[in-house]
mmCIF file of C-alpha atoms and ligand atoms in Angstrom:
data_model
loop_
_atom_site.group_PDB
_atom_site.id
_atom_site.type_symbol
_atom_site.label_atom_id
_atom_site.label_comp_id
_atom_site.label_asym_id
_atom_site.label_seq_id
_atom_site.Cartn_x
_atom_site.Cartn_y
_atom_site.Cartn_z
ATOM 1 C CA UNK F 1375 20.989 24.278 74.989
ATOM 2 C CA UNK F 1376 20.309 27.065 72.620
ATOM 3 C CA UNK F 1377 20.349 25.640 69.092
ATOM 4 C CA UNK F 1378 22.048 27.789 66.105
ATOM 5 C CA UNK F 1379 18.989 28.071 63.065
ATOM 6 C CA UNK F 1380 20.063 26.714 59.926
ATOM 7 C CA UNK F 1381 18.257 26.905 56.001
ATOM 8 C CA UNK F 1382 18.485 24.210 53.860
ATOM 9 C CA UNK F 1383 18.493 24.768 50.382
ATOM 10 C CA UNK F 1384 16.552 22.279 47.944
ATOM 11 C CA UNK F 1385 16.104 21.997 44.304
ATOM 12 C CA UNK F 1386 14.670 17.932 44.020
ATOM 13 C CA UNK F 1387 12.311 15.312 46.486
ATOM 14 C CA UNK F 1388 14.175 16.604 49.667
ATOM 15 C CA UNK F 1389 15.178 13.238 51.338
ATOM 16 C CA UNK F 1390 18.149 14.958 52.978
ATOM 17 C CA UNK F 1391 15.745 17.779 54.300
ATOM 18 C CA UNK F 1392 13.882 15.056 55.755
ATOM 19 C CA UNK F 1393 16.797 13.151 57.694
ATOM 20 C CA UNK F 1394 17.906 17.113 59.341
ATOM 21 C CA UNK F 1395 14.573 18.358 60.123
ATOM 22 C CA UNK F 1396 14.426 15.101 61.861
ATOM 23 C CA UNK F 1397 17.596 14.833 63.630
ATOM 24 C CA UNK F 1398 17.502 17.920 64.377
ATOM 25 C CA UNK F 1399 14.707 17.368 66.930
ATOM 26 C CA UNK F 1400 16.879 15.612 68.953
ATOM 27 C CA UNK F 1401 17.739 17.418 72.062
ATOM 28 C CA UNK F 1402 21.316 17.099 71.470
ATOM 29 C CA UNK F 1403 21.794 18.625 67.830
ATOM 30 C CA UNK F 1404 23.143 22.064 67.573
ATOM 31 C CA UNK F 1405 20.690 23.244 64.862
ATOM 32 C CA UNK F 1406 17.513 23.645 64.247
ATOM 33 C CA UNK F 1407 16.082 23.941 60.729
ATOM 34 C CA UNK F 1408 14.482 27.338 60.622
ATOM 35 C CA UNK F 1409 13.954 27.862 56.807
ATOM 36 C CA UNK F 1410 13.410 26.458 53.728
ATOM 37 C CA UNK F 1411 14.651 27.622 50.426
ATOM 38 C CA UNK F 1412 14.179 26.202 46.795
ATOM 39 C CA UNK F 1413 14.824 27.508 43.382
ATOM 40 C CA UNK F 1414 11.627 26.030 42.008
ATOM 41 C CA UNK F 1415 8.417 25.573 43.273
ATOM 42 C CA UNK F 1416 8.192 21.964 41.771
ATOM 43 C CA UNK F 1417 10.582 20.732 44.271
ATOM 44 C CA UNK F 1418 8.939 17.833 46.063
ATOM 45 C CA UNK F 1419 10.623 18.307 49.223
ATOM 46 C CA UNK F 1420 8.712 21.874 49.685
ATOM 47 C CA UNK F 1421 6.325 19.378 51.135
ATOM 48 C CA UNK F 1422 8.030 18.851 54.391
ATOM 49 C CA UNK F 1423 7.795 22.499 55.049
ATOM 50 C CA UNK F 1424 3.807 22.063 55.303
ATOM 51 C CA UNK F 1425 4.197 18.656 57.069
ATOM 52 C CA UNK F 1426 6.904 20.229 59.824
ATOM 53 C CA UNK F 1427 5.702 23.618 60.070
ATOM 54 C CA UNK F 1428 9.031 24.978 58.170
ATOM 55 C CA UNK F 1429 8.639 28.585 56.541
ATOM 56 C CA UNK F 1430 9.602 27.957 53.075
ATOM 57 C CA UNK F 1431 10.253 30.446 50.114
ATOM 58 C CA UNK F 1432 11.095 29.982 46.096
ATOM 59 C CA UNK F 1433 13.966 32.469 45.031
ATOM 60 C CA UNK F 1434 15.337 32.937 42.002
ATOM 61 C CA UNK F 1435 19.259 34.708 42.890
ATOM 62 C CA UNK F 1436 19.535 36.182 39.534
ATOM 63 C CA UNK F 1437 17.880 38.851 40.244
ATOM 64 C CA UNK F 1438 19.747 41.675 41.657
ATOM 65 C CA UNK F 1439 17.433 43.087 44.327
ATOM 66 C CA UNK F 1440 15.751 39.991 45.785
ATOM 67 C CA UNK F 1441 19.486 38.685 46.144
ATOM 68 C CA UNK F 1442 19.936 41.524 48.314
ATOM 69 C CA UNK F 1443 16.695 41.166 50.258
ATOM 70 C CA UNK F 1444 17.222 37.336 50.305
ATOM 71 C CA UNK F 1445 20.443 38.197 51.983
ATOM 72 C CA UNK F 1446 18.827 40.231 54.215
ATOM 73 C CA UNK F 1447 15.840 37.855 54.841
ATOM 74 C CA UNK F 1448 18.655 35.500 56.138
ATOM 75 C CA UNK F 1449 20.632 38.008 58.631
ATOM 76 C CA UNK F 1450 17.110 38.898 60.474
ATOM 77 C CA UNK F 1451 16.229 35.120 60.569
ATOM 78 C CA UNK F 1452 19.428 34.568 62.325
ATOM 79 C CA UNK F 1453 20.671 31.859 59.804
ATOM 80 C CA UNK F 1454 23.994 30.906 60.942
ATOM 81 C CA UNK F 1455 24.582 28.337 58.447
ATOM 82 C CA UNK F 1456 23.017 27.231 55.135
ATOM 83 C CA UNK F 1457 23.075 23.206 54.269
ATOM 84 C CA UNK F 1458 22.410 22.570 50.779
ATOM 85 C CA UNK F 1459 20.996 19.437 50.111
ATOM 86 C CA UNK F 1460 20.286 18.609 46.234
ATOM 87 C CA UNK F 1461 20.385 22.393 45.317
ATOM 88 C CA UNK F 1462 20.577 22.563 41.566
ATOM 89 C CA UNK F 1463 21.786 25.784 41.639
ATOM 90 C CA UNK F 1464 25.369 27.236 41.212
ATOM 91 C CA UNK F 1465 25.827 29.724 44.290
ATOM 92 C CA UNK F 1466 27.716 33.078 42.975
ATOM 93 C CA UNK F 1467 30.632 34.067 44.298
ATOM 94 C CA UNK F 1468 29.342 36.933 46.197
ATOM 95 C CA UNK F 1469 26.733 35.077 48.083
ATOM 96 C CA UNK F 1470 29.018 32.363 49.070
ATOM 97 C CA UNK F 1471 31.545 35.802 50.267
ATOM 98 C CA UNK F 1472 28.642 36.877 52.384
ATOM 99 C CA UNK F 1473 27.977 33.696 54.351
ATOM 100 C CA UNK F 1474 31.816 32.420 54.404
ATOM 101 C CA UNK F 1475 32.362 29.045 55.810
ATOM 102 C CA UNK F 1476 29.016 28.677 56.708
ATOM 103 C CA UNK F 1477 27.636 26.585 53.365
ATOM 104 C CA UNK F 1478 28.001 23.096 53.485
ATOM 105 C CA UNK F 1479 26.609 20.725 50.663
ATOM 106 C CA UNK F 1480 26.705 16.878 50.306
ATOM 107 C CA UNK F 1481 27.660 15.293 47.070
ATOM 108 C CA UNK F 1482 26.806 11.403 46.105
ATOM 109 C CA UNK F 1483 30.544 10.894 45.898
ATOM 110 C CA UNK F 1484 33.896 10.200 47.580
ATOM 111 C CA UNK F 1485 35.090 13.360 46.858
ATOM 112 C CA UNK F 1486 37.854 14.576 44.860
ATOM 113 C CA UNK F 1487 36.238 12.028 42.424
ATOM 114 C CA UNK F 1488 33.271 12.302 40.744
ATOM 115 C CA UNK F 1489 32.533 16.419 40.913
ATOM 116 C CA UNK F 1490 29.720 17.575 39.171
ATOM 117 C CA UNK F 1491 26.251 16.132 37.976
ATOM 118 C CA UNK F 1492 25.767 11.970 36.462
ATOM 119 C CA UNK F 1493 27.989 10.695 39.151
ATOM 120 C CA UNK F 1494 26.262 7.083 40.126
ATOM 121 C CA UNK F 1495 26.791 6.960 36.063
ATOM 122 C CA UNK F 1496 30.272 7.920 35.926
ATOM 123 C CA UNK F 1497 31.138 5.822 39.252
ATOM 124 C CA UNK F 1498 29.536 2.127 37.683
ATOM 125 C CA UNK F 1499 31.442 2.764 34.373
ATOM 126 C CA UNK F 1500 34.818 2.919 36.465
ATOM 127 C CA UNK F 1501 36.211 0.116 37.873
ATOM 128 C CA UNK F 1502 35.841 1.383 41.589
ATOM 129 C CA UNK F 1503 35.193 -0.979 44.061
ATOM 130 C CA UNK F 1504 34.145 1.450 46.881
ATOM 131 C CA UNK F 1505 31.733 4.945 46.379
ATOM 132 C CA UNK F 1506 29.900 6.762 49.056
ATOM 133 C CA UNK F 1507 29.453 10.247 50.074
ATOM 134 C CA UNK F 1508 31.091 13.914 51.411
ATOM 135 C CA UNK F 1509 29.758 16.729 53.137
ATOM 136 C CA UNK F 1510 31.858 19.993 52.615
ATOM 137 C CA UNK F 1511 32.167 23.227 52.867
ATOM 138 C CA UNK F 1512 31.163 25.332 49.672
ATOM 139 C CA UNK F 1513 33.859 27.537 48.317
ATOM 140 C CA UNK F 1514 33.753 29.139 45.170
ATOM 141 C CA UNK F 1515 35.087 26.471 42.866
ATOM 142 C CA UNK F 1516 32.460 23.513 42.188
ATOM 143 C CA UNK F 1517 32.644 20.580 44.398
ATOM 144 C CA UNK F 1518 35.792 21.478 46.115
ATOM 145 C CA UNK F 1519 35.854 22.499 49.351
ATOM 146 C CA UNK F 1520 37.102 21.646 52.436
ATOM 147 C CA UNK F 1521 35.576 17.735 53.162
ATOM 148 C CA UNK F 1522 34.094 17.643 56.699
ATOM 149 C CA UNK F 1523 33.061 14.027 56.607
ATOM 150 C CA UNK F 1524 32.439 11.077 54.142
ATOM 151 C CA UNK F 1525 31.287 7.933 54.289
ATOM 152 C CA UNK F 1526 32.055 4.668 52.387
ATOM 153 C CA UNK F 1527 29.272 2.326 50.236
ATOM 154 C CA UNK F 1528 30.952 -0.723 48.445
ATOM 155 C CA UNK F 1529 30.303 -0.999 44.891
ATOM 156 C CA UNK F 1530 28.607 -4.963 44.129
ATOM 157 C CA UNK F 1531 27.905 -5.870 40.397
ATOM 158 C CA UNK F 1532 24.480 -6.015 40.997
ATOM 159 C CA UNK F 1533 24.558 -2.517 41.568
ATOM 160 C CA UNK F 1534 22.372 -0.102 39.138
ATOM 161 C CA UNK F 1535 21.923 3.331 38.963
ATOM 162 C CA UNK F 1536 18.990 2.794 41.364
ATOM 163 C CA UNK F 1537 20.831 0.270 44.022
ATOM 164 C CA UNK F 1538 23.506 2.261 44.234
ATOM 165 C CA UNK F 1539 21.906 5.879 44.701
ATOM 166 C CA UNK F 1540 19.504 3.841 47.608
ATOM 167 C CA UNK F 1541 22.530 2.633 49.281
ATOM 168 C CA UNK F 1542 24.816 5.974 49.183
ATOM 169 C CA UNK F 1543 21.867 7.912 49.931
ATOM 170 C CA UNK F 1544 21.276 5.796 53.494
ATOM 171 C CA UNK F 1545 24.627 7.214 54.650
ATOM 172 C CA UNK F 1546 23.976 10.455 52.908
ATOM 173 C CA UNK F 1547 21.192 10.678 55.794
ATOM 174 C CA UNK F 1548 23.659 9.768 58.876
ATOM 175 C CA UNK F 1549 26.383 11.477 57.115
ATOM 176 C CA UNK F 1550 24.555 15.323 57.172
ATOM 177 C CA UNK F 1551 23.727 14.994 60.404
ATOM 178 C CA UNK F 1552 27.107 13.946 61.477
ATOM 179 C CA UNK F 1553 29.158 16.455 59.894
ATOM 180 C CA UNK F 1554 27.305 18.978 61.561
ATOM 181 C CA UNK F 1555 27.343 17.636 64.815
ATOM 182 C CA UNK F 1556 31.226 17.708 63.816
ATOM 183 C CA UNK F 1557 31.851 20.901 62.857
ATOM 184 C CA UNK F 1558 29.832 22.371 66.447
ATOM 185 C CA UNK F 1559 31.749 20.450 68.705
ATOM 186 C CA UNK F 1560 35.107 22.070 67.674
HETATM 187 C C1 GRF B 1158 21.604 13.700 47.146
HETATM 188 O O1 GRF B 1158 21.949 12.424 46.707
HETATM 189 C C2 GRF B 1158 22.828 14.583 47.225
HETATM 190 O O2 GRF B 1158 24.015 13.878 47.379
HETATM 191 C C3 GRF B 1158 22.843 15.296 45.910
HETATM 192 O O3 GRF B 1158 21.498 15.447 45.546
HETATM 193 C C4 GRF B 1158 20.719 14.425 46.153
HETATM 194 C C5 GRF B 1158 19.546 15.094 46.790
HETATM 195 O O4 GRF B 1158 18.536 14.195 47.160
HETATM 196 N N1 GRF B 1158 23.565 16.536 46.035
HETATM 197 P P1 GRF B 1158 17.348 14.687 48.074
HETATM 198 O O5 GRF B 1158 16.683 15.881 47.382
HETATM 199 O O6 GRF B 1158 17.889 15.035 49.413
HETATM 200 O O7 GRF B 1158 16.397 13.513 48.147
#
């Protein structure tokens, strides 16, 4: 089976990266993680590009003319879709018009609720009884498009901050990896 190469975009401790990289070893998956990219170089999951052999680079998209060589960097390394996974980063419109329903992210929530940043906050202050996680495609509006897959995480009142990111976090890992098997098999 000849395996598609995918980037994965990171910003934070790269727990996501971790679960693809490693799932994507299996003989089956349709991916393979290829490349690496962060928008800082204090991102702790860079570290899993030294530990996996991963090609990783920091870019900053503001900037007119590595955008354009980014873009380019991505067409000659064959990326034929980008997973972002705890990217802190807005994507502009024009990047996400180059690489059109190929950007997925996952989002700690069961989206339509919770869009945006503070959400294990926002979901223990409501009165929710069930959370859990979406994988989507990135469109230009924030948090919004088209949900691939989600799973579900019951809300208990033990539940902290902490608890509750641990918990939605353990399907985040099945969840990636599903949602791309998913979206290959059609
Ligand atoms: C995940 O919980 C994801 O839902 C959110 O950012 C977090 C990234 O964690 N978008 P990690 O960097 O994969 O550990």
């Amino acid at each position: 089976m000849v395996k598609k190469k995918a980037c994965v975009f990171i910003s934070g401790s790269g727990t996501n990266l971790k679960a693809l990289i490693n799932n994507s070893r299996n003989y089956n998956f349709p991916i393979n993680i290829s490349y690496i990219v962060s928008n800082t170089k204090k991102a702790k999951g860079l570290k899993y590009g030294k530990l996996y052999g991963i090609p990783c680079d920091i870019i900053n998209l503001n900037n007119k003319l590595k955008f354009e060589m980014f873009i380019n960097k991505l067409k000659n390394k064959n990326i034929s879709l980008i997973c972002l996974a705890g990217y802190m980063k807005i994507l502009s419109k024009s990047f996400i018009s180059r690489f059109k329903k190929k950007i997925l992210n996952i989002h700690p929530s069961l989206l339509p609720k919770y869009k945006g940043l503070d959400t294990f906050n926002r979901v223990l202050k409501s009165k929710d009884k069930i959370t859990g996680c979406t994988i989507h495609y990135v469109n230009e509006k924030l948090d919004s498009g088209k949900i691939i897959l989600q799973k579900k995480v019951l809300i208990e009142s033990k539940d902290n901050i902490q608890k509750l990111k641990f918990k939605v976090q353990k399907q985040e890992y099945r969840a990636y990896s599903e949602a791309i098997y998913k979206i290959f098999a059609n």
